[in-house]
PDB file of N, CA and C in Angstrom:
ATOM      1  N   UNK A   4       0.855  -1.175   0.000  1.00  0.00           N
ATOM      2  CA  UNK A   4       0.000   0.000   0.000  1.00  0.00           C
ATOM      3  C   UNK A   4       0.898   1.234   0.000  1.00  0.00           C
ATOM      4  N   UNK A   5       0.930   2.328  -0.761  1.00  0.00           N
ATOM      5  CA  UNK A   5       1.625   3.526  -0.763  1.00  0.00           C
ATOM      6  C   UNK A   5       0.557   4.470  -0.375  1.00  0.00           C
ATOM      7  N   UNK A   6       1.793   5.014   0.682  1.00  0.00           N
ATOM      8  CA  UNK A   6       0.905   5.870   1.576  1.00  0.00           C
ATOM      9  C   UNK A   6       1.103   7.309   0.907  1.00  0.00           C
ATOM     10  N   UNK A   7       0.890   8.597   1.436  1.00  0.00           N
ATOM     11  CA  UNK A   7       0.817   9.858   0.921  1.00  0.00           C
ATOM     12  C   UNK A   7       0.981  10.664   2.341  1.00  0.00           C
ATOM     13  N   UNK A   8       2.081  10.838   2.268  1.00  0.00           N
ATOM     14  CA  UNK A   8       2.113  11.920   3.541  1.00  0.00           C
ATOM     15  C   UNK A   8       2.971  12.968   3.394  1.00  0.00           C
ATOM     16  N   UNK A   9       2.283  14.087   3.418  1.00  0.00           N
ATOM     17  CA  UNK A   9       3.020  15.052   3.111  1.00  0.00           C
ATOM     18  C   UNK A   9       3.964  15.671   4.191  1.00  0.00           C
ATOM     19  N   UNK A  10       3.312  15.251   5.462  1.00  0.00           N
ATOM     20  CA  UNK A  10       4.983  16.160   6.682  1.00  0.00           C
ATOM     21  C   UNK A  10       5.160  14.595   7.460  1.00  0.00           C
ATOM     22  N   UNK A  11       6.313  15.292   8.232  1.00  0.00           N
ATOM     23  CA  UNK A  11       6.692  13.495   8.525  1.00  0.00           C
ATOM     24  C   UNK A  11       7.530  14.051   9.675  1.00  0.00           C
ATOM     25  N   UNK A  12       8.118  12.942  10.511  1.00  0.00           N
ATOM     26  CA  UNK A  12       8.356  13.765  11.367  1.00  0.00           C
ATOM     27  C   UNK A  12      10.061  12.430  11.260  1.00  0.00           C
ATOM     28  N   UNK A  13      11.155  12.809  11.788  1.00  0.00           N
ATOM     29  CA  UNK A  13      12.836  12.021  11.720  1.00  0.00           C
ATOM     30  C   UNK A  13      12.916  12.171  12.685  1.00  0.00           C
ATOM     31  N   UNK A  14      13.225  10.586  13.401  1.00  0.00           N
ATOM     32  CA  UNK A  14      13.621  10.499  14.700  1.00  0.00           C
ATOM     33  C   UNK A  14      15.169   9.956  14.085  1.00  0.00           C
ATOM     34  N   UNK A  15      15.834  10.692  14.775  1.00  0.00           N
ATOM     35  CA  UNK A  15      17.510  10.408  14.365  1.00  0.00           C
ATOM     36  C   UNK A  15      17.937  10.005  15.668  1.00  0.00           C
ATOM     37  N   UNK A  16      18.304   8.755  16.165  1.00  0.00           N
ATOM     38  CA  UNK A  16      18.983   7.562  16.978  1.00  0.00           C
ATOM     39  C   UNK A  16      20.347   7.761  16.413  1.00  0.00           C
ATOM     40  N   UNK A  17      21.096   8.799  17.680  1.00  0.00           N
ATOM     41  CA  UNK A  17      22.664   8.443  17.578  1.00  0.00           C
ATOM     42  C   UNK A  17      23.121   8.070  18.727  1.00  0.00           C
ATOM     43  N   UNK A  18      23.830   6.620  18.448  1.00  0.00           N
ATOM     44  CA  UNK A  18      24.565   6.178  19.549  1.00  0.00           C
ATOM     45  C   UNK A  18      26.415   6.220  19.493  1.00  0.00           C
ATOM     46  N   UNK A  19      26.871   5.452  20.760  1.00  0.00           N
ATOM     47  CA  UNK A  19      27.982   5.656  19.536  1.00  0.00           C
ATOM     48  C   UNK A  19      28.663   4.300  18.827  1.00  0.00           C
ATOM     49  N   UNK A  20      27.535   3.599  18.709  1.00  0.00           N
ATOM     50  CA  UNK A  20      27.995   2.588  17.892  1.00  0.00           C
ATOM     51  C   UNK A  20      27.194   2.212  16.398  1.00  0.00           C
ATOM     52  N   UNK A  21      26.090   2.981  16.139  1.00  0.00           N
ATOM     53  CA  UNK A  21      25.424   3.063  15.662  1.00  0.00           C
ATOM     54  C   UNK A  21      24.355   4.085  14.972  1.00  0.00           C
ATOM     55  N   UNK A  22      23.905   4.118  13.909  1.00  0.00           N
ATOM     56  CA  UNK A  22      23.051   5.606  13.900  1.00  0.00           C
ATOM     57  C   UNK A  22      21.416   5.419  13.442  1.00  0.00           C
ATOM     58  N   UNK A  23      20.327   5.113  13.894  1.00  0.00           N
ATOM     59  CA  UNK A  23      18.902   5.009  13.325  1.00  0.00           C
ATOM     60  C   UNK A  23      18.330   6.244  13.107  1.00  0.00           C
ATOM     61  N   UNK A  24      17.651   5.982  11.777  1.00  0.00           N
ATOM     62  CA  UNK A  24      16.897   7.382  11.136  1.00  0.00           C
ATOM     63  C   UNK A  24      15.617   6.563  11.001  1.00  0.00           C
ATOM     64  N   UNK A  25      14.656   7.305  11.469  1.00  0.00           N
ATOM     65  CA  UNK A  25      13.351   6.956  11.298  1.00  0.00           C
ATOM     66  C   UNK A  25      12.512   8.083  10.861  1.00  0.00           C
ATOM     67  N   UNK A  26      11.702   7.635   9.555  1.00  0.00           N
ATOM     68  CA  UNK A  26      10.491   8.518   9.410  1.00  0.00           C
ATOM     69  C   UNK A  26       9.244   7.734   9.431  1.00  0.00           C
ATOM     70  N   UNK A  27       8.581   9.178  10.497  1.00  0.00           N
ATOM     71  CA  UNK A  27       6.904   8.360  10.845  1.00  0.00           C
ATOM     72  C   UNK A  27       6.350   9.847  10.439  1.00  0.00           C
ATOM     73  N   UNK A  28       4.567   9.385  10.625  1.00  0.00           N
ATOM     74  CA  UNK A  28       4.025  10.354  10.191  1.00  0.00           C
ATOM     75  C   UNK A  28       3.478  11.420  12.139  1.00  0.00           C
ATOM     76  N   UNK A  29       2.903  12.060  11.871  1.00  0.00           N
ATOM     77  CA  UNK A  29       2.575  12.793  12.958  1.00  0.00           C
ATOM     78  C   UNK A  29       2.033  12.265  13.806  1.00  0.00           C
ATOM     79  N   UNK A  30       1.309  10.842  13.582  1.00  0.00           N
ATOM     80  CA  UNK A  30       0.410  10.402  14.663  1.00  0.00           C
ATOM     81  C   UNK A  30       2.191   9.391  15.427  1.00  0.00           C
ATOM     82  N   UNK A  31       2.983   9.080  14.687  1.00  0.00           N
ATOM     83  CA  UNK A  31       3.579   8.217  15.286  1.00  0.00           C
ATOM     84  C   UNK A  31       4.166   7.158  14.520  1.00  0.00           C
ATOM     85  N   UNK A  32       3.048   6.847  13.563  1.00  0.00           N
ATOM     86  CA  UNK A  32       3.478   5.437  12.563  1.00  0.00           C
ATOM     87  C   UNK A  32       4.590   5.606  11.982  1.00  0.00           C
ATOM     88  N   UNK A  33       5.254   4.449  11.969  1.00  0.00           N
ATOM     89  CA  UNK A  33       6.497   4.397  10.753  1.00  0.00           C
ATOM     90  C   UNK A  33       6.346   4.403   9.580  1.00  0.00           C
ATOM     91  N   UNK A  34       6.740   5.154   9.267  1.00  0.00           N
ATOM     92  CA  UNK A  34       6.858   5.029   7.145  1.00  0.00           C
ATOM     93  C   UNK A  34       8.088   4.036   6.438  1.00  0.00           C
ATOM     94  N   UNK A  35       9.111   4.490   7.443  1.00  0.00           N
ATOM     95  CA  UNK A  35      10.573   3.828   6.923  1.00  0.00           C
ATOM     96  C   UNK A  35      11.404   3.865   7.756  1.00  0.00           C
ATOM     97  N   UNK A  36      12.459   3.272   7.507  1.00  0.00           N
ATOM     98  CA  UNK A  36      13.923   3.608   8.485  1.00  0.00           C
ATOM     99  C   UNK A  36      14.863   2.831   7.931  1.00  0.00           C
ATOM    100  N   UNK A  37      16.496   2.986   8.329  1.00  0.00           N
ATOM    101  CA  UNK A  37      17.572   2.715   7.810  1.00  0.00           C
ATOM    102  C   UNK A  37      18.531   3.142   9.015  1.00  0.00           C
ATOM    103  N   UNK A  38      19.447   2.290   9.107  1.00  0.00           N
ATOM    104  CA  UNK A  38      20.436   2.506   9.641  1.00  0.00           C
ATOM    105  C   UNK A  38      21.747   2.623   9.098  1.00  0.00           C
ATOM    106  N   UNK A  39      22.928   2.924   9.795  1.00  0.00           N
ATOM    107  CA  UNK A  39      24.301   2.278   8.963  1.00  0.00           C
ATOM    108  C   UNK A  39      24.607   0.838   8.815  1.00  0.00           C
ATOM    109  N   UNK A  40      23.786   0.147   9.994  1.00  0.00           N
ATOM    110  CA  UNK A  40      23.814  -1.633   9.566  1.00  0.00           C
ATOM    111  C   UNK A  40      23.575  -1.993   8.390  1.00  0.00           C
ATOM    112  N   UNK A  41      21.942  -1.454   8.222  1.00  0.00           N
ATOM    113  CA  UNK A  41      22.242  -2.316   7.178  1.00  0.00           C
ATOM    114  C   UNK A  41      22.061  -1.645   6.081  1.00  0.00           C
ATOM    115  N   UNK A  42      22.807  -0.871   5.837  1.00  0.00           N
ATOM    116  CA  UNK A  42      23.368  -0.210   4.694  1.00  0.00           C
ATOM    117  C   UNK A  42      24.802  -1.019   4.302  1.00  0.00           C
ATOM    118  N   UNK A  43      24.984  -1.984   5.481  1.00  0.00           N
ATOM    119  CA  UNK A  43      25.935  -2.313   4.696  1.00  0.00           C
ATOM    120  C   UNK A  43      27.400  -2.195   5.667  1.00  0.00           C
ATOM    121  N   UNK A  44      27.906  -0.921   6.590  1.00  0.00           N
ATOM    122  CA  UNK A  44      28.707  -0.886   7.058  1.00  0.00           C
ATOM    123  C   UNK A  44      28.557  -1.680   8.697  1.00  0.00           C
ATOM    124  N   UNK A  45      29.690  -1.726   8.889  1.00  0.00           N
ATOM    125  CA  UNK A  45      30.273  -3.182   9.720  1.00  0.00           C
ATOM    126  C   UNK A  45      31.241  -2.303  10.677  1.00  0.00           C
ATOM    127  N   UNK A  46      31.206  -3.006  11.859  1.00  0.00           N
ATOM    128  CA  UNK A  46      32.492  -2.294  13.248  1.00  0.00           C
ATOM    129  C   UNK A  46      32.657  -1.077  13.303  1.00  0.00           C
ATOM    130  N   UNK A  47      33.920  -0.605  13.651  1.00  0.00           N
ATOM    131  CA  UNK A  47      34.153   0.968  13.240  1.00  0.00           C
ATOM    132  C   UNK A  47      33.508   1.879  12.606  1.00  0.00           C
ATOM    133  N   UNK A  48      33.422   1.182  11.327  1.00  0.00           N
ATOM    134  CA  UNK A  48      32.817   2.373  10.020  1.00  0.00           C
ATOM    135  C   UNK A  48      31.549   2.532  10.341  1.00  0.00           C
ATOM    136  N   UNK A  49      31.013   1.980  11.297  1.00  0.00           N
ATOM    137  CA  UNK A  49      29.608   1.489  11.108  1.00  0.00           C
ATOM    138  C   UNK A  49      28.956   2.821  12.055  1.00  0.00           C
ATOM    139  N   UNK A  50      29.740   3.424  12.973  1.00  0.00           N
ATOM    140  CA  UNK A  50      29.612   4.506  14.205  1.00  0.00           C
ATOM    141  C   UNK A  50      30.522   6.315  13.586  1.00  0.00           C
ATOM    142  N   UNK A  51      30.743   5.884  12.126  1.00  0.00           N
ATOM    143  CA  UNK A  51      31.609   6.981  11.370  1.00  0.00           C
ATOM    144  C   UNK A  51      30.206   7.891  11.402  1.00  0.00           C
ATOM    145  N   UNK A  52      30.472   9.315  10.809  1.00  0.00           N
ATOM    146  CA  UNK A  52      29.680  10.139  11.126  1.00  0.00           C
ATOM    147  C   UNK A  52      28.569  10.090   8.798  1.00  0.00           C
ATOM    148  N   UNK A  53      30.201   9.296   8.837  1.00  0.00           N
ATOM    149  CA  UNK A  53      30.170   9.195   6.614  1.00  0.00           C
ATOM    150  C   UNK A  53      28.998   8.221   6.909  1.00  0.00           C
ATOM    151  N   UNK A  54      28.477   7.246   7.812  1.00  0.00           N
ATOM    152  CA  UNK A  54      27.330   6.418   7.687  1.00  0.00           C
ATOM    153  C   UNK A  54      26.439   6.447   8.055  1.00  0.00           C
ATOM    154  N   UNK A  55      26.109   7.075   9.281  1.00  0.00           N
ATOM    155  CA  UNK A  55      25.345   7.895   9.453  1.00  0.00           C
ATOM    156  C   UNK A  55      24.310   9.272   8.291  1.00  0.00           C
ATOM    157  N   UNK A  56      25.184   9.891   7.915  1.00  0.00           N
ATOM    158  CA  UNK A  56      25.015  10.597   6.189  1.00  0.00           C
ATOM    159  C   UNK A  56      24.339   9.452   5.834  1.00  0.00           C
ATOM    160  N   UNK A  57      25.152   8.832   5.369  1.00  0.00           N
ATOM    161  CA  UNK A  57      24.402   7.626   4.397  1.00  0.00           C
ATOM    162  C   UNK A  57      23.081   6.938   4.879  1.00  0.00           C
ATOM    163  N   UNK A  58      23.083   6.687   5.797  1.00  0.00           N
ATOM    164  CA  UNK A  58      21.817   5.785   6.751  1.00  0.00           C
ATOM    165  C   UNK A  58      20.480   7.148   6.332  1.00  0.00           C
ATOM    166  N   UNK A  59      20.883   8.454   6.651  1.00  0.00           N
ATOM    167  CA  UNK A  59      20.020   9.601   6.449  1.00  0.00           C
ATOM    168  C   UNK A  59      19.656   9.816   5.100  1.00  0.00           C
ATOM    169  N   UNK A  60      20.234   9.433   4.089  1.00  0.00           N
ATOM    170  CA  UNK A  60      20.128   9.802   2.748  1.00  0.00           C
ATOM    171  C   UNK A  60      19.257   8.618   2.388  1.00  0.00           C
ATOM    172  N   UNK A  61      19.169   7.948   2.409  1.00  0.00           N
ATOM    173  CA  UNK A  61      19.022   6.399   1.992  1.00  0.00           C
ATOM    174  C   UNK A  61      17.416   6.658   2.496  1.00  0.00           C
ATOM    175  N   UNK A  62      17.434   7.025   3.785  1.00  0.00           N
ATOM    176  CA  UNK A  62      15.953   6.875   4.482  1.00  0.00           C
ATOM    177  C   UNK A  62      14.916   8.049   3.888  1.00  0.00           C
ATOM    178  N   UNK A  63      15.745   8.991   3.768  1.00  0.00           N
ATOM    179  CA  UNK A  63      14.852  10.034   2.699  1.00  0.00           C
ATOM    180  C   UNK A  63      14.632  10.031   1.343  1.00  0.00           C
ATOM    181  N   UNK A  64      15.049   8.484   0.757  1.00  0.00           N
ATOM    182  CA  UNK A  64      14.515   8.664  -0.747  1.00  0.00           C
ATOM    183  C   UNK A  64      13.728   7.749  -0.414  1.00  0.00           C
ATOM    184  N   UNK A  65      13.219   6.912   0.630  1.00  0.00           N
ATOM    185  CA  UNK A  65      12.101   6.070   0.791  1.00  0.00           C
ATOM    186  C   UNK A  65      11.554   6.781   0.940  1.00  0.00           C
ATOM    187  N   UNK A  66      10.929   7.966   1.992  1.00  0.00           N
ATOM    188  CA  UNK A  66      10.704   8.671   2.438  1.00  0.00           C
ATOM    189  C   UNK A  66       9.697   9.886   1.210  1.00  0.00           C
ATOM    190  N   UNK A  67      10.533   9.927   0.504  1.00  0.00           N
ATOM    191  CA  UNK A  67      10.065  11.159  -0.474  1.00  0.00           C
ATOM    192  C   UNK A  67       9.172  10.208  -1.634  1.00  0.00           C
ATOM    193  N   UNK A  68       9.302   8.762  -1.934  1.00  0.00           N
ATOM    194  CA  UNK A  68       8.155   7.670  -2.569  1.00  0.00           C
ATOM    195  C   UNK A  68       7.295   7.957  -1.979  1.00  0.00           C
ATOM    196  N   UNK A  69       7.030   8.235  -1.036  1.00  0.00           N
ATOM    197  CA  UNK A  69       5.368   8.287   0.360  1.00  0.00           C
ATOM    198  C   UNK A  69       5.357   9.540  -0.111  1.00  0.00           C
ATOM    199  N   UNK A  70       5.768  10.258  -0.579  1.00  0.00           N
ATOM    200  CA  UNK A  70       5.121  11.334  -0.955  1.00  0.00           C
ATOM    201  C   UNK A  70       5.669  12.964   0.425  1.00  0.00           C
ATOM    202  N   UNK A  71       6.605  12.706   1.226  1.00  0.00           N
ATOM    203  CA  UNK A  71       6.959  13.310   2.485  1.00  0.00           C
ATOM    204  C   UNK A  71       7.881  14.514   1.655  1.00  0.00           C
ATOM    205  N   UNK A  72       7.436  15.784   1.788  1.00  0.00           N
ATOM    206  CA  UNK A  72       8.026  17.416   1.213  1.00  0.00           C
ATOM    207  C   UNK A  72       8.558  17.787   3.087  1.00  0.00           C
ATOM    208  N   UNK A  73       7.786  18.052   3.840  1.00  0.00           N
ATOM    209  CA  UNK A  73       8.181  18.836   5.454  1.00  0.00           C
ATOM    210  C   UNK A  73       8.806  17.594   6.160  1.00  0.00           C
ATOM    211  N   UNK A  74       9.268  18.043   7.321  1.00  0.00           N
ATOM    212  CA  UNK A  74      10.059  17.354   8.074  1.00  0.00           C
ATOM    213  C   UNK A  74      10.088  17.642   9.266  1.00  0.00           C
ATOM    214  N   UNK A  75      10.180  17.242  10.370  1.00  0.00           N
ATOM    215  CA  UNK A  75      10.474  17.857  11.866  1.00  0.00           C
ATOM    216  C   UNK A  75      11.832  17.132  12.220  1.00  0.00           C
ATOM    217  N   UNK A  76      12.751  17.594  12.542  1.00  0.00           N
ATOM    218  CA  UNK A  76      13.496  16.299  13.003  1.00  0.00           C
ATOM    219  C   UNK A  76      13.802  16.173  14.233  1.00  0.00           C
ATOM    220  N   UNK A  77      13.320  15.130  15.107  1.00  0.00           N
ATOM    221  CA  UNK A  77      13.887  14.998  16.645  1.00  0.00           C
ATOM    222  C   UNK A  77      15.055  14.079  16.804  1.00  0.00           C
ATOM    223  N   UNK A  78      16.545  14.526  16.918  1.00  0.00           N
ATOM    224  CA  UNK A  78      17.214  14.069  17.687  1.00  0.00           C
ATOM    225  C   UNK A  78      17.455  13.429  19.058  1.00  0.00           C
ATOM    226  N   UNK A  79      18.434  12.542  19.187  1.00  0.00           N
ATOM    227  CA  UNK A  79      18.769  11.715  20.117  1.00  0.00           C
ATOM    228  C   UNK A  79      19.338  11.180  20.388  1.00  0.00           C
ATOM    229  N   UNK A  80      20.402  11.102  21.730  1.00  0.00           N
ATOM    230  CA  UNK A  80      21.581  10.340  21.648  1.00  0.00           C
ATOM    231  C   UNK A  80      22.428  10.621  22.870  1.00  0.00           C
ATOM    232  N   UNK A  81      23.787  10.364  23.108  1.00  0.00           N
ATOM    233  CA  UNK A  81      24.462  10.790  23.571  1.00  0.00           C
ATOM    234  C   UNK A  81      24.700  12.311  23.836  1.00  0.00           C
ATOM    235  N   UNK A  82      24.929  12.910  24.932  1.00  0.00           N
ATOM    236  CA  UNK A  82      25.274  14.709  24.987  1.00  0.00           C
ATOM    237  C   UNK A  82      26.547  14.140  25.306  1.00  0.00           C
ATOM    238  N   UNK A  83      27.694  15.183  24.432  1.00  0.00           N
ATOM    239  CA  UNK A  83      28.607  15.594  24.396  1.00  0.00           C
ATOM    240  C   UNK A  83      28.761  17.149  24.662  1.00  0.00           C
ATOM    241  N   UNK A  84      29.775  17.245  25.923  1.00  0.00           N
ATOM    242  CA  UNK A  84      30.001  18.698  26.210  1.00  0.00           C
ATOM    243  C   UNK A  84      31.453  19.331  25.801  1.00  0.00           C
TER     244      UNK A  84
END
């Protein structure tokens, strides 16, 4: 089923071993998501900031098929001072 949602909201999961990008719509639902796993990168590379990018890029061309133009994005993760 292809959905149509025009605002969407990115929950960006940074750890430091890992990075999850999620897009849902306003009520909550998931539309999509991607990580640096499984994009493919492994150990080290996998917590780089280059896969992360990638995990984010990847999740917004699913993202923009549903039809998603606005964005909110809520971060999350580790604070670094």
């Amino acid at each position: 089923i292809r959905r149509n949602v025009p605002r969407a909201v990115v929950n960006v999961h940074a750890s430091f071993n890992n990075t999850i990008v999620t897009f849902t719509d306003p009520n909550g639902e998931t539309l999509c998501w991607d990580s640096a796993g499984t994009i493919g990168f492994t150990g080290s590379r996998k917590s780089t900031p280059f896969a992360a990018q990638r995990a984010a890029e990847r999740a917004a061309e699913k993202a923009l098929k549903m039809g998603v133009r606005e964005v909110e994005v809520k971060p999350s993760g580790p604070v670094q001072l």
